[in-house]
Short mmCIF file of C-alpha atoms and ligand atoms in Angstrom, two decimals:
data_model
loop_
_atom_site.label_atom_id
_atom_site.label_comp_id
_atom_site.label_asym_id
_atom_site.label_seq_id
_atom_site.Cartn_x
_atom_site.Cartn_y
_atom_site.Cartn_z
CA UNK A 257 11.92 -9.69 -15.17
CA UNK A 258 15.06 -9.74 -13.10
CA UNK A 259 18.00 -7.29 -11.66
CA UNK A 260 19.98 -8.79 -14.62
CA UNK A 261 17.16 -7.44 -17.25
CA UNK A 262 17.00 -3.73 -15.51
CA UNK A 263 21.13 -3.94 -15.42
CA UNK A 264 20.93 -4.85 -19.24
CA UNK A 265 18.57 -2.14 -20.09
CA UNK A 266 20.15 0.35 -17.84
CA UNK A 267 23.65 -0.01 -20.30
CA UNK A 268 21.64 0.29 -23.38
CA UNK A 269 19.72 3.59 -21.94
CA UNK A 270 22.57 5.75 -20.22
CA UNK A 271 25.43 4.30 -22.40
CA UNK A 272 27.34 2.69 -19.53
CA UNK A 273 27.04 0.06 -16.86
CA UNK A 274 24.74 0.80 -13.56
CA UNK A 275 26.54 0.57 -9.94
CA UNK A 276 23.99 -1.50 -8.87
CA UNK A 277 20.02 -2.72 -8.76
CA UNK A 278 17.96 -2.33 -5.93
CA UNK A 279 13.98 -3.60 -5.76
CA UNK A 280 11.32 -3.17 -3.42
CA UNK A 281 7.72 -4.70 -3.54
CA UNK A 282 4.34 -3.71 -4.05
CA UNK A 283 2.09 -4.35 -0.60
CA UNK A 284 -1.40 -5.36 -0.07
CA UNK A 285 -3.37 -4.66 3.17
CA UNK A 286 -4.83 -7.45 5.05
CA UNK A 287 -6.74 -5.90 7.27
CA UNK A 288 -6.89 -2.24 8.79
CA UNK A 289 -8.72 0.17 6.22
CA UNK A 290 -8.61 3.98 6.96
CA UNK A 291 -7.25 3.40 10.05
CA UNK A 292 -4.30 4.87 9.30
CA UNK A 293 -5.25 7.78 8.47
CA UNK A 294 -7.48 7.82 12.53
CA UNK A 295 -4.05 7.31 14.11
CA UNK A 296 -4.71 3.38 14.44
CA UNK A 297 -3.32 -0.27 13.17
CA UNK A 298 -2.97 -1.60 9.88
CA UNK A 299 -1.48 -4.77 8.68
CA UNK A 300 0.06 -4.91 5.07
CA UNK A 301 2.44 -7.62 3.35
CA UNK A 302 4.71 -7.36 1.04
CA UNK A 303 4.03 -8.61 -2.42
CA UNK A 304 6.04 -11.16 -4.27
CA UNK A 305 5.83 -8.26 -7.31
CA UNK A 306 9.20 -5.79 -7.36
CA UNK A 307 10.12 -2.72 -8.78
CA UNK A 308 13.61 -2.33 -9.79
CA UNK A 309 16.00 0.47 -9.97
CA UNK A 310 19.22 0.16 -11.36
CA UNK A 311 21.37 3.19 -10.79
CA UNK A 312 24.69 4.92 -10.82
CA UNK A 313 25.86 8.48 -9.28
CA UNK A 314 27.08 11.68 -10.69
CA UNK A 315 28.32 14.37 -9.33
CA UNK A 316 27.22 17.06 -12.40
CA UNK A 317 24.05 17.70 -10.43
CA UNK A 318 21.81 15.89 -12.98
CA UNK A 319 19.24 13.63 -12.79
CA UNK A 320 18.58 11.16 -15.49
CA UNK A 321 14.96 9.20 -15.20
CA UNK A 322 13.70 6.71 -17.12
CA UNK A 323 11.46 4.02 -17.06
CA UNK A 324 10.51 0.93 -19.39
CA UNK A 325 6.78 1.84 -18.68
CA UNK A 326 7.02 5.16 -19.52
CA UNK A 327 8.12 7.22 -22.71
CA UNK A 328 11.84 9.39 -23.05
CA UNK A 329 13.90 10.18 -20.03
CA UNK A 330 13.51 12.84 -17.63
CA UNK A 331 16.23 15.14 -17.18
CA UNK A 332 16.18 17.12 -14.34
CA UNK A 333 18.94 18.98 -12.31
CA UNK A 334 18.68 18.07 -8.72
CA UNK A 335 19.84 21.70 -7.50
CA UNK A 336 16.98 22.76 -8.91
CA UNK A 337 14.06 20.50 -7.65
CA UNK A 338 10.54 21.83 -6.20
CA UNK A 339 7.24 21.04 -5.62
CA UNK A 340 4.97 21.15 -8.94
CA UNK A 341 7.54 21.18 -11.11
CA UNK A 342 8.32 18.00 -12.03
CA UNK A 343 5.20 16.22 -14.55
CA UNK A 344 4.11 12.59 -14.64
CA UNK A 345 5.79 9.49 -13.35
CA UNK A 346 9.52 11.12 -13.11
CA UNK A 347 8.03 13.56 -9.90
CA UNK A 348 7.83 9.85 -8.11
CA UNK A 349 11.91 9.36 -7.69
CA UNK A 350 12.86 12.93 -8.52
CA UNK A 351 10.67 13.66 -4.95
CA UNK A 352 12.67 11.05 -3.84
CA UNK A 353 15.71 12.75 -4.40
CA UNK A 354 14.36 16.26 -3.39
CA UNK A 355 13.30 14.80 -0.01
CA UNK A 356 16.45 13.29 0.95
CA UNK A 357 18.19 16.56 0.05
CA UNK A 358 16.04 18.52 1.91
CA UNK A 359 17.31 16.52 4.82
CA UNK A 360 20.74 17.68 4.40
CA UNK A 361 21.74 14.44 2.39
CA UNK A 362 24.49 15.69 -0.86
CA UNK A 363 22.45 13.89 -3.64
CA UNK A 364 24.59 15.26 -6.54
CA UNK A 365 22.96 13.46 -9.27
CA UNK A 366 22.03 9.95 -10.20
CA UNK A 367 21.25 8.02 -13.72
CA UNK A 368 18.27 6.07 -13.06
CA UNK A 369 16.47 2.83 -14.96
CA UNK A 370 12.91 1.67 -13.59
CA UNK A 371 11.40 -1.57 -14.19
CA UNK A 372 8.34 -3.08 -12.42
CA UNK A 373 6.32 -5.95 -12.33
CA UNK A 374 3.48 -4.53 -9.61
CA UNK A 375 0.64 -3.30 -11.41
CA UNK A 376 -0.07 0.46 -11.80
CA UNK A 377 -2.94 2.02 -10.15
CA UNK A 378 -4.51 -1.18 -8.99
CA UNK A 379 -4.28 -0.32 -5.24
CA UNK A 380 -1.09 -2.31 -5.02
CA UNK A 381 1.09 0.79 -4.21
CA UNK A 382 3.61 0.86 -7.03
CA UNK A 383 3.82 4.72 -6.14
CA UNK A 384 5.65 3.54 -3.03
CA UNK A 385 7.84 0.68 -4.38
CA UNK A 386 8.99 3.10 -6.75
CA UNK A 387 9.56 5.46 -4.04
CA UNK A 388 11.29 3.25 -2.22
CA UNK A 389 13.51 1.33 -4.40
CA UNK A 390 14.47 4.77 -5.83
CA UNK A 391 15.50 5.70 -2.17
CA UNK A 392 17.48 2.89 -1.56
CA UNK A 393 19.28 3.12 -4.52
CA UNK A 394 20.27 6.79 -3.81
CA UNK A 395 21.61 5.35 -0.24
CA UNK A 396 23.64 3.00 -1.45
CA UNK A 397 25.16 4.80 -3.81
CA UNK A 398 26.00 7.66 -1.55
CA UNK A 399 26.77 5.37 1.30
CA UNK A 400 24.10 7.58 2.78
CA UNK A 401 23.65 4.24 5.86
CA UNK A 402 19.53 5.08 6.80
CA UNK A 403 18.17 3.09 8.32
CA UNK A 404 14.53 1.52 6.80
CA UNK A 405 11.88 3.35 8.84
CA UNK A 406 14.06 6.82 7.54
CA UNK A 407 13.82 5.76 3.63
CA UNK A 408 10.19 4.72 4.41
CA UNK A 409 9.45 8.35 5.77
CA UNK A 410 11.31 9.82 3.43
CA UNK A 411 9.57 8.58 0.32
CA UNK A 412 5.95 9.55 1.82
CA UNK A 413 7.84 13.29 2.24
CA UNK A 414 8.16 12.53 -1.46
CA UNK A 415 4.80 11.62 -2.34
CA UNK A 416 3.04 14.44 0.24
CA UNK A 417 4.94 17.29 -0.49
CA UNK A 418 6.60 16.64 -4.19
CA UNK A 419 3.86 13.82 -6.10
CA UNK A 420 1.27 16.31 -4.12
CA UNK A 421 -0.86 13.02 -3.46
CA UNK A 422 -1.64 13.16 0.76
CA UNK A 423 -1.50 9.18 1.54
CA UNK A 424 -0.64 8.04 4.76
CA UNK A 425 2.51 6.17 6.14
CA UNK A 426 1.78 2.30 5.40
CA UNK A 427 2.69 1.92 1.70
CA UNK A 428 6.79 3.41 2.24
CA UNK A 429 6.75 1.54 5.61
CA UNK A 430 5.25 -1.84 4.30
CA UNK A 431 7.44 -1.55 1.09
CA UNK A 432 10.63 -1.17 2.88
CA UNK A 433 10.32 -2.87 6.32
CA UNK A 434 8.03 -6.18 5.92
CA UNK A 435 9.83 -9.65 5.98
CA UNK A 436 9.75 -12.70 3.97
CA UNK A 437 6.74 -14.69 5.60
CA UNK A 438 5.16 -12.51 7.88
CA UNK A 439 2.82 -9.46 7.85
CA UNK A 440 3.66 -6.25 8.85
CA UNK A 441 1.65 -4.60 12.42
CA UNK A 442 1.96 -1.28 12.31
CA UNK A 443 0.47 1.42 14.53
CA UNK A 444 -0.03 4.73 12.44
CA UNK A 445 0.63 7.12 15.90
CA UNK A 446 3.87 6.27 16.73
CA UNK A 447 5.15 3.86 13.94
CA UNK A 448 6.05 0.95 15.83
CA UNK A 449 6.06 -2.31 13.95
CA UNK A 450 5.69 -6.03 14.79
CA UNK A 451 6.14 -8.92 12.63
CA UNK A 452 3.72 -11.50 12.78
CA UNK A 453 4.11 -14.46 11.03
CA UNK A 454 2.22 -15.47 7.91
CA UNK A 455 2.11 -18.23 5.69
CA UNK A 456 -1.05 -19.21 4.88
CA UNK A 457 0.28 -22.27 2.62
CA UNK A 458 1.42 -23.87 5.75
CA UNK A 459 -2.31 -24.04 7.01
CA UNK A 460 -3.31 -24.91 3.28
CA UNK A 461 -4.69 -21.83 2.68
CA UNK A 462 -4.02 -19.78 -0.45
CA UNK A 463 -4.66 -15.58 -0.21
CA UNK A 464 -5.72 -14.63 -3.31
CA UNK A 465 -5.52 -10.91 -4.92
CA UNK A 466 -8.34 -9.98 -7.35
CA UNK A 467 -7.26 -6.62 -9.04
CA UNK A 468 -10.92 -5.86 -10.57
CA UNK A 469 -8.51 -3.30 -12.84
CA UNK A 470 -11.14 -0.46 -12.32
CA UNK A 471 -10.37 2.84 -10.80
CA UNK A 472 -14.07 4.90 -10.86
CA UNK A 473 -13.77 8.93 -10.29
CA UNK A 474 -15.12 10.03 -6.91
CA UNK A 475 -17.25 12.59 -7.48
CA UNK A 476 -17.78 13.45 -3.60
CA UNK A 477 -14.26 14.35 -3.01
CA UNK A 478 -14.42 10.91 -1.61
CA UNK A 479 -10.99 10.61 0.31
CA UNK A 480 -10.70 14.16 1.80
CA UNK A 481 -14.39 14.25 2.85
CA UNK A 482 -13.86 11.40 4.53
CA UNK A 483 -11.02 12.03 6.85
CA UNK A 484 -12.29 15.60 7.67
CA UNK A 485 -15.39 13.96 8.86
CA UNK A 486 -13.00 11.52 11.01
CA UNK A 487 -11.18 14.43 12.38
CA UNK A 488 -14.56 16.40 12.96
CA UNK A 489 -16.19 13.15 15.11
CA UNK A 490 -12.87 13.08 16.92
CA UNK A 491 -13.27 16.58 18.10
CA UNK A 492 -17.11 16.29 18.41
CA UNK A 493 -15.92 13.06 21.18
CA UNK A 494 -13.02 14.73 22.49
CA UNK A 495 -10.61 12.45 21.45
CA UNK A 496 -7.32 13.14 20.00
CA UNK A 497 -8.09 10.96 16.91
CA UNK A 498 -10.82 7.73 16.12
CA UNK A 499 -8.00 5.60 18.07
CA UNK A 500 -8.49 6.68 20.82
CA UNK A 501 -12.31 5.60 21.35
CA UNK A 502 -11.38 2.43 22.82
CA UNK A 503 -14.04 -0.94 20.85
CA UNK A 504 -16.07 -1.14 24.34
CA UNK A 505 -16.89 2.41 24.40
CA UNK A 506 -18.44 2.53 20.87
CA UNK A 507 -22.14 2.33 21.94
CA UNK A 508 -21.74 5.39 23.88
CA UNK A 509 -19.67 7.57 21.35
CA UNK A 510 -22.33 6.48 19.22
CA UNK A 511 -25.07 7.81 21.40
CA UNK A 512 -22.97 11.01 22.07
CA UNK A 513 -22.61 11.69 18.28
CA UNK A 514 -26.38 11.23 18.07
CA UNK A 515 -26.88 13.73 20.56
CA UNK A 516 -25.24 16.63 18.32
CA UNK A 517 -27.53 17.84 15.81
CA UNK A 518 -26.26 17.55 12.31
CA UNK A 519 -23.82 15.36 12.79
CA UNK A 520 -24.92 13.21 9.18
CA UNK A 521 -22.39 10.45 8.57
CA UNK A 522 -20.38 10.88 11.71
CA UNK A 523 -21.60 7.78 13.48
CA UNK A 524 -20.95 5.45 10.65
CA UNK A 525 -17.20 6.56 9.98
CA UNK A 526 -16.54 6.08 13.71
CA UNK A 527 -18.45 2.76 13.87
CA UNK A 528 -15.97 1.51 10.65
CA UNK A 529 -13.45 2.87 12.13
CA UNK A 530 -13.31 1.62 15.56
CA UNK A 531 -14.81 -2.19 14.93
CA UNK A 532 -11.42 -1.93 11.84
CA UNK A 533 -9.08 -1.62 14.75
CA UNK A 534 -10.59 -4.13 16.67
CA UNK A 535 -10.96 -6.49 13.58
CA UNK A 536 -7.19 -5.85 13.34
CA UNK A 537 -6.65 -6.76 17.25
CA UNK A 538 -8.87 -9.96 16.18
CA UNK A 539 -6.73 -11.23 13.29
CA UNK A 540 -3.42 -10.41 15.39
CA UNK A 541 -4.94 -12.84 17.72
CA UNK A 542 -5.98 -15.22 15.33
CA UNK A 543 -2.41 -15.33 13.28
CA UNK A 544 -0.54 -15.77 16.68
CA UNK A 545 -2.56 -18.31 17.44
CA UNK A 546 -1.65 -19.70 14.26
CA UNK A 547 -5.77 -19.86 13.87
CA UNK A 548 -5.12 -18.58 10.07
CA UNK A 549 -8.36 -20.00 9.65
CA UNK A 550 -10.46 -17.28 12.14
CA UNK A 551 -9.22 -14.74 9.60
CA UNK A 552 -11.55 -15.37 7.35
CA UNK A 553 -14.93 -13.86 8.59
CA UNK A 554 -13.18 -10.91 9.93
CA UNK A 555 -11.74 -10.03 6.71
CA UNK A 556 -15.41 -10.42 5.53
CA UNK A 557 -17.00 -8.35 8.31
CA UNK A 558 -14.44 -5.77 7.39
CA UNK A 559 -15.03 -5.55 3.99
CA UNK A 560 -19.43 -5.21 5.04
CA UNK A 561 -17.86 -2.16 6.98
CA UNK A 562 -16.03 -0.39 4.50
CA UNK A 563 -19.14 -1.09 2.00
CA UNK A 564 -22.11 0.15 4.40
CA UNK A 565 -20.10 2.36 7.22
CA UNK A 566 -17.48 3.61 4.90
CA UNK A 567 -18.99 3.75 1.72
CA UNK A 568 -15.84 3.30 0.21
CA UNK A 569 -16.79 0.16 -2.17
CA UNK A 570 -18.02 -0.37 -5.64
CA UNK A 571 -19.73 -2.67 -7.27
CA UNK A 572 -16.97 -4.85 -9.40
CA UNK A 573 -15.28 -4.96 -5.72
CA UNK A 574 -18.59 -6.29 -3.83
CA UNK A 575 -19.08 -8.67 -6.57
CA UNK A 576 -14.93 -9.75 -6.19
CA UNK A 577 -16.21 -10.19 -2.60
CA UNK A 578 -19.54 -11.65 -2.62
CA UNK A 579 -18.72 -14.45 -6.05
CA UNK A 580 -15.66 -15.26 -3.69
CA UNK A 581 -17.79 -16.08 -0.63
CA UNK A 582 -20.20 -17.59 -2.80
CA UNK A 583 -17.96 -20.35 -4.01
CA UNK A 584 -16.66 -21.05 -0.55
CA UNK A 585 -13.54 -18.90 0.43
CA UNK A 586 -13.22 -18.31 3.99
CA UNK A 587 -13.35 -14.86 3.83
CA UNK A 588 -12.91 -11.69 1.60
CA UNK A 589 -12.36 -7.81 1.66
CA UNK A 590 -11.62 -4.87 -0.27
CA UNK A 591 -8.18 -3.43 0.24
CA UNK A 592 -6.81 -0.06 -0.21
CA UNK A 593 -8.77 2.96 -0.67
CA UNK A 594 -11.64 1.52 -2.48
CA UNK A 595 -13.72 2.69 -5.68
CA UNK A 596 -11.69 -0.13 -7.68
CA UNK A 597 -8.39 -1.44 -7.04
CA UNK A 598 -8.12 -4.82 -5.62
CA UNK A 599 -9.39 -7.31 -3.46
CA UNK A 600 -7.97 -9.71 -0.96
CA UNK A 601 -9.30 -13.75 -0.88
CA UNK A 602 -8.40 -16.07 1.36
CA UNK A 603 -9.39 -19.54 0.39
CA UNK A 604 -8.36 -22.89 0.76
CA UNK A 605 -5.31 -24.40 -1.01
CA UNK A 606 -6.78 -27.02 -3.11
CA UNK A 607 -10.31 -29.22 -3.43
CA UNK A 608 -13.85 -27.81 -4.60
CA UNK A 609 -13.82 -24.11 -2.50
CA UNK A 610 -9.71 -24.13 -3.62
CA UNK A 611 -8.29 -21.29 -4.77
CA UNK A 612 -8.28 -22.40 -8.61
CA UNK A 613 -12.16 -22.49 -8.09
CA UNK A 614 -12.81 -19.13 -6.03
CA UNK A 615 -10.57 -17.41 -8.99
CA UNK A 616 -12.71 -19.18 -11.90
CA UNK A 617 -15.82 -18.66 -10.06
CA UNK A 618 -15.07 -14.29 -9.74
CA UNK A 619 -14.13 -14.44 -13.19
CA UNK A 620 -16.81 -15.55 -14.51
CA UNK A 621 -19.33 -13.60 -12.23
CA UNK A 622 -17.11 -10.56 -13.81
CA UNK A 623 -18.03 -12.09 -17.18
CA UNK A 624 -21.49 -12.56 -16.05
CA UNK A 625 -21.97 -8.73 -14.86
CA UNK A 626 -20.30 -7.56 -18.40
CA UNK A 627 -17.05 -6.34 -16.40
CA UNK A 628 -13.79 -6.40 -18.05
CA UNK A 629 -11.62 -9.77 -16.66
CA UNK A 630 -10.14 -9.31 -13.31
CA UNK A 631 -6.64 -10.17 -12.80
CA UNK A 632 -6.38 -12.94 -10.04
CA UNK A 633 -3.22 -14.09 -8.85
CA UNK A 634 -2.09 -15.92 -5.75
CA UNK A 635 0.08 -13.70 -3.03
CA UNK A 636 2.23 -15.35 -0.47
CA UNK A 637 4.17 -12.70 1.85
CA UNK A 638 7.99 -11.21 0.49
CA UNK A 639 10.50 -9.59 1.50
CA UNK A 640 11.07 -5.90 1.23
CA UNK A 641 13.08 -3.63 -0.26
CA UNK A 642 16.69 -4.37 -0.75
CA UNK A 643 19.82 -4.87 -2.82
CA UNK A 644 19.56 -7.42 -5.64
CA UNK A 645 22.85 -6.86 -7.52
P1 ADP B 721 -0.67 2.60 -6.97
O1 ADP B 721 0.38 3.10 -6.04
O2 ADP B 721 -1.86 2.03 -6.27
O3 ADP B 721 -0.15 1.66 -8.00
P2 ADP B 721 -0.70 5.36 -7.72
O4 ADP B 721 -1.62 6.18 -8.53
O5 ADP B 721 -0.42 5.79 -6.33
O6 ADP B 721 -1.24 3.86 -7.77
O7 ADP B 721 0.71 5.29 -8.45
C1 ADP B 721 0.79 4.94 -9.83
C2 ADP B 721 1.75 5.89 -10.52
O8 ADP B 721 3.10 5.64 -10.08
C3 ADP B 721 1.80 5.71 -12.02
O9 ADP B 721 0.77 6.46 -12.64
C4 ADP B 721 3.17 6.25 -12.35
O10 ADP B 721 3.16 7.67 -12.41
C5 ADP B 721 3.99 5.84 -11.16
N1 ADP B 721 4.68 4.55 -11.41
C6 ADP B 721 4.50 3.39 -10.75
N2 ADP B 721 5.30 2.42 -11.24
C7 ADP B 721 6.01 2.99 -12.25
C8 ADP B 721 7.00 2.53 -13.19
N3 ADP B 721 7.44 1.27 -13.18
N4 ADP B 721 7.50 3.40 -14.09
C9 ADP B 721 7.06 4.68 -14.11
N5 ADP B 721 6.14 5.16 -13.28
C10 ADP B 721 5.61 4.35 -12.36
MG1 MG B 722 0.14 4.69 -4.65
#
């Protein structure tokens, strides 16, 4: 797949030749789960894996979507756009195009051609390289000049208020602001990012993502229960959010939340929560260090936290974990929001615990627990989103 191919198929879908193709990645978390959402750090890369948009304005107010992975074009007239209206996949970039107009941007129409190589649904955030390819393009072809961090908040308006699905901020931000070679640190209160450099081949290390290609209902209301009970222990410690109950005070919140009657899962969301921040503090240290090694049990001790604390794992992802461990890779963890989705590995490059033999060895424990193959590939950090032709 290439900027050529979506150019190509652009012509043969609208009739005429695009403006331009613009791509951003797919992003997987390497440490900092649900922290987002508790005002605190996360640290996502970008994904070799793009979704392009080629694209080319109008000025007729309409707003022509289509997509090789999904059936006829949308059409849609852009003066017209709201909340709930818009079905299926096309809501993604017509959002898009609502949100930017809603902040006094003239979008006067657009013909649009999608085509992706980061897997749907797998926790690998094609929602927001959609998103924000789909902003870009509009951008650049209204010389609109915003800068990333705008696009990035933007396209979450898009997904909050128009897709109607209430994620936080790292997927637009990692998608559109991480660098080739390094992983993006990003603190959730006031959006400031650092790059930190990342290249685990250089230590001859391999990360490995194992998309276990499940996605199980939560019956509990999983997600939402979750952060209210966040923002109830927050208030319950008088803290603004889980962020702000610093790693060396957790004993005592603990002890205070044990003190209010009824308080049920409380203690073990804050104990996730606050050790994940400080795991992320840990692995900042270790990659600046250039200790890519130290990673590993932290990513391991993080994933034991989002499985007993969080409650937040399943079983294909704790055998991804555990089979990956088992055959010797240096550490392993859930990413994203959990109940399915993927996995990150990080293993070493070659020999008898290499990468080849961590991915054959979780493959065939898959095979082993009747599971449907995972689909294992080897990530090294990208670039994000940007102009390709
Ligand atoms: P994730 O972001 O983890 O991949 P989501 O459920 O958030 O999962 O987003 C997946 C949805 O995004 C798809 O169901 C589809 O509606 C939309 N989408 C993603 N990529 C494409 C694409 N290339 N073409 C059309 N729709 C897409
Ligand atoms: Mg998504």
């Amino acid at each position: 797949m290439s900027a050529q191919r979506a150019a190509r198929a652009f012509h043969a879908v609208h009739g005429a030749p695009c403006a331009g193709v613009w791509a951003a990645p797919g992003r997987v978390n390497l440490i900092g789960e649900y922290t987002d959402v508790n005002d605190g750090f996360v640290m996502p890369f970008a994904l070799p894996h793009l979704t392009w948009v080629a694209a080319r304005a109008r000025t007729d107010g309409r707003l022509r979507l289509h997509s090789a992975a999904a059936g006829p074009a949308a059409e849609l007239d852009v003066g017209h756009l709201a909340p709930g209206t818009v079905p299926g996949w096309a809501a993604y970039p017509a959002g898009v195009a609502w949100a930017l107009r809603a902040a006094g941007h003239g979008i006067t129409g657009a013909d649009l051609h999608v085509e992706s190589e980061v897997p749907a649904g797998a926790g690998l955030s094609s929602s927001a390289a959609l998103e924000v390819a789909t902003a870009l393009a509009l951008d650049g072809l209204f010389g609109l000049g915003l800068a990333r961090p705008e696009l990035a908040r933007l396209a979450q308006r898009a997904e909050n208020a128009f897709v109607g699905v209430p994620c936080g901020a790292m997927d637009q931000i990692a998608s559109a602001c991480c660098t080739d070679g390094h992983v993006l640190r990003l603190d959730a209160r006031d959006l400031s990012r650092r790059q930190i450099p990342f290249d685990p081949q250089a230590h001859g290390l391999t990360l490995l993502v194992v998309d276990t290609r499940v996605a199980h209902e939560v019956g509990d209301g999983g997600y939402a229960r979750r952060r209210a009970g966040c923002e109830a222990a927050a208030r319950a410690l008088g803290v603004r959010a889980l962020r702000d109950v610093p790693y060396v005070q957790l004993s005592a919140a603990l002890e205070e939340l044990a003190g209010i009657g009824g308080a049920g899962d409380l203690p073990a969301l804050v104990r996730h929560v606050v050790t994940e921040n400080h795991r992320v503090e840990e692995v900042t240290a270790c990659l600046e260090a250039g200790d890519v090694r130290a990673a590993g049990p932290l990513l391991s001790a993080g994933h034991a936290s989002l499985r007993d604390d969080f409650a937040v794992s399943c079983p294909e992802l704790d055998l991804a974990v555990t089979a990956a461990l088992g055959a010797g890779a240096l550490g392993a963890r859930m990413t994203g929001a959990g109940f399915g989705g993927s996995a990150v590995v990080l293993a070493e490059r070659t020999g008898p615990a290499g990468a080849a033999a961590v991915a054959e060895a979780v493959t065939r424990a898959f095979a082993g627990a009747g599971h449907r193959g995972p689909r294992v590939f080897a990530a090294a950090p990208g670039a994000g989103a940007r102009r390709v032709a």
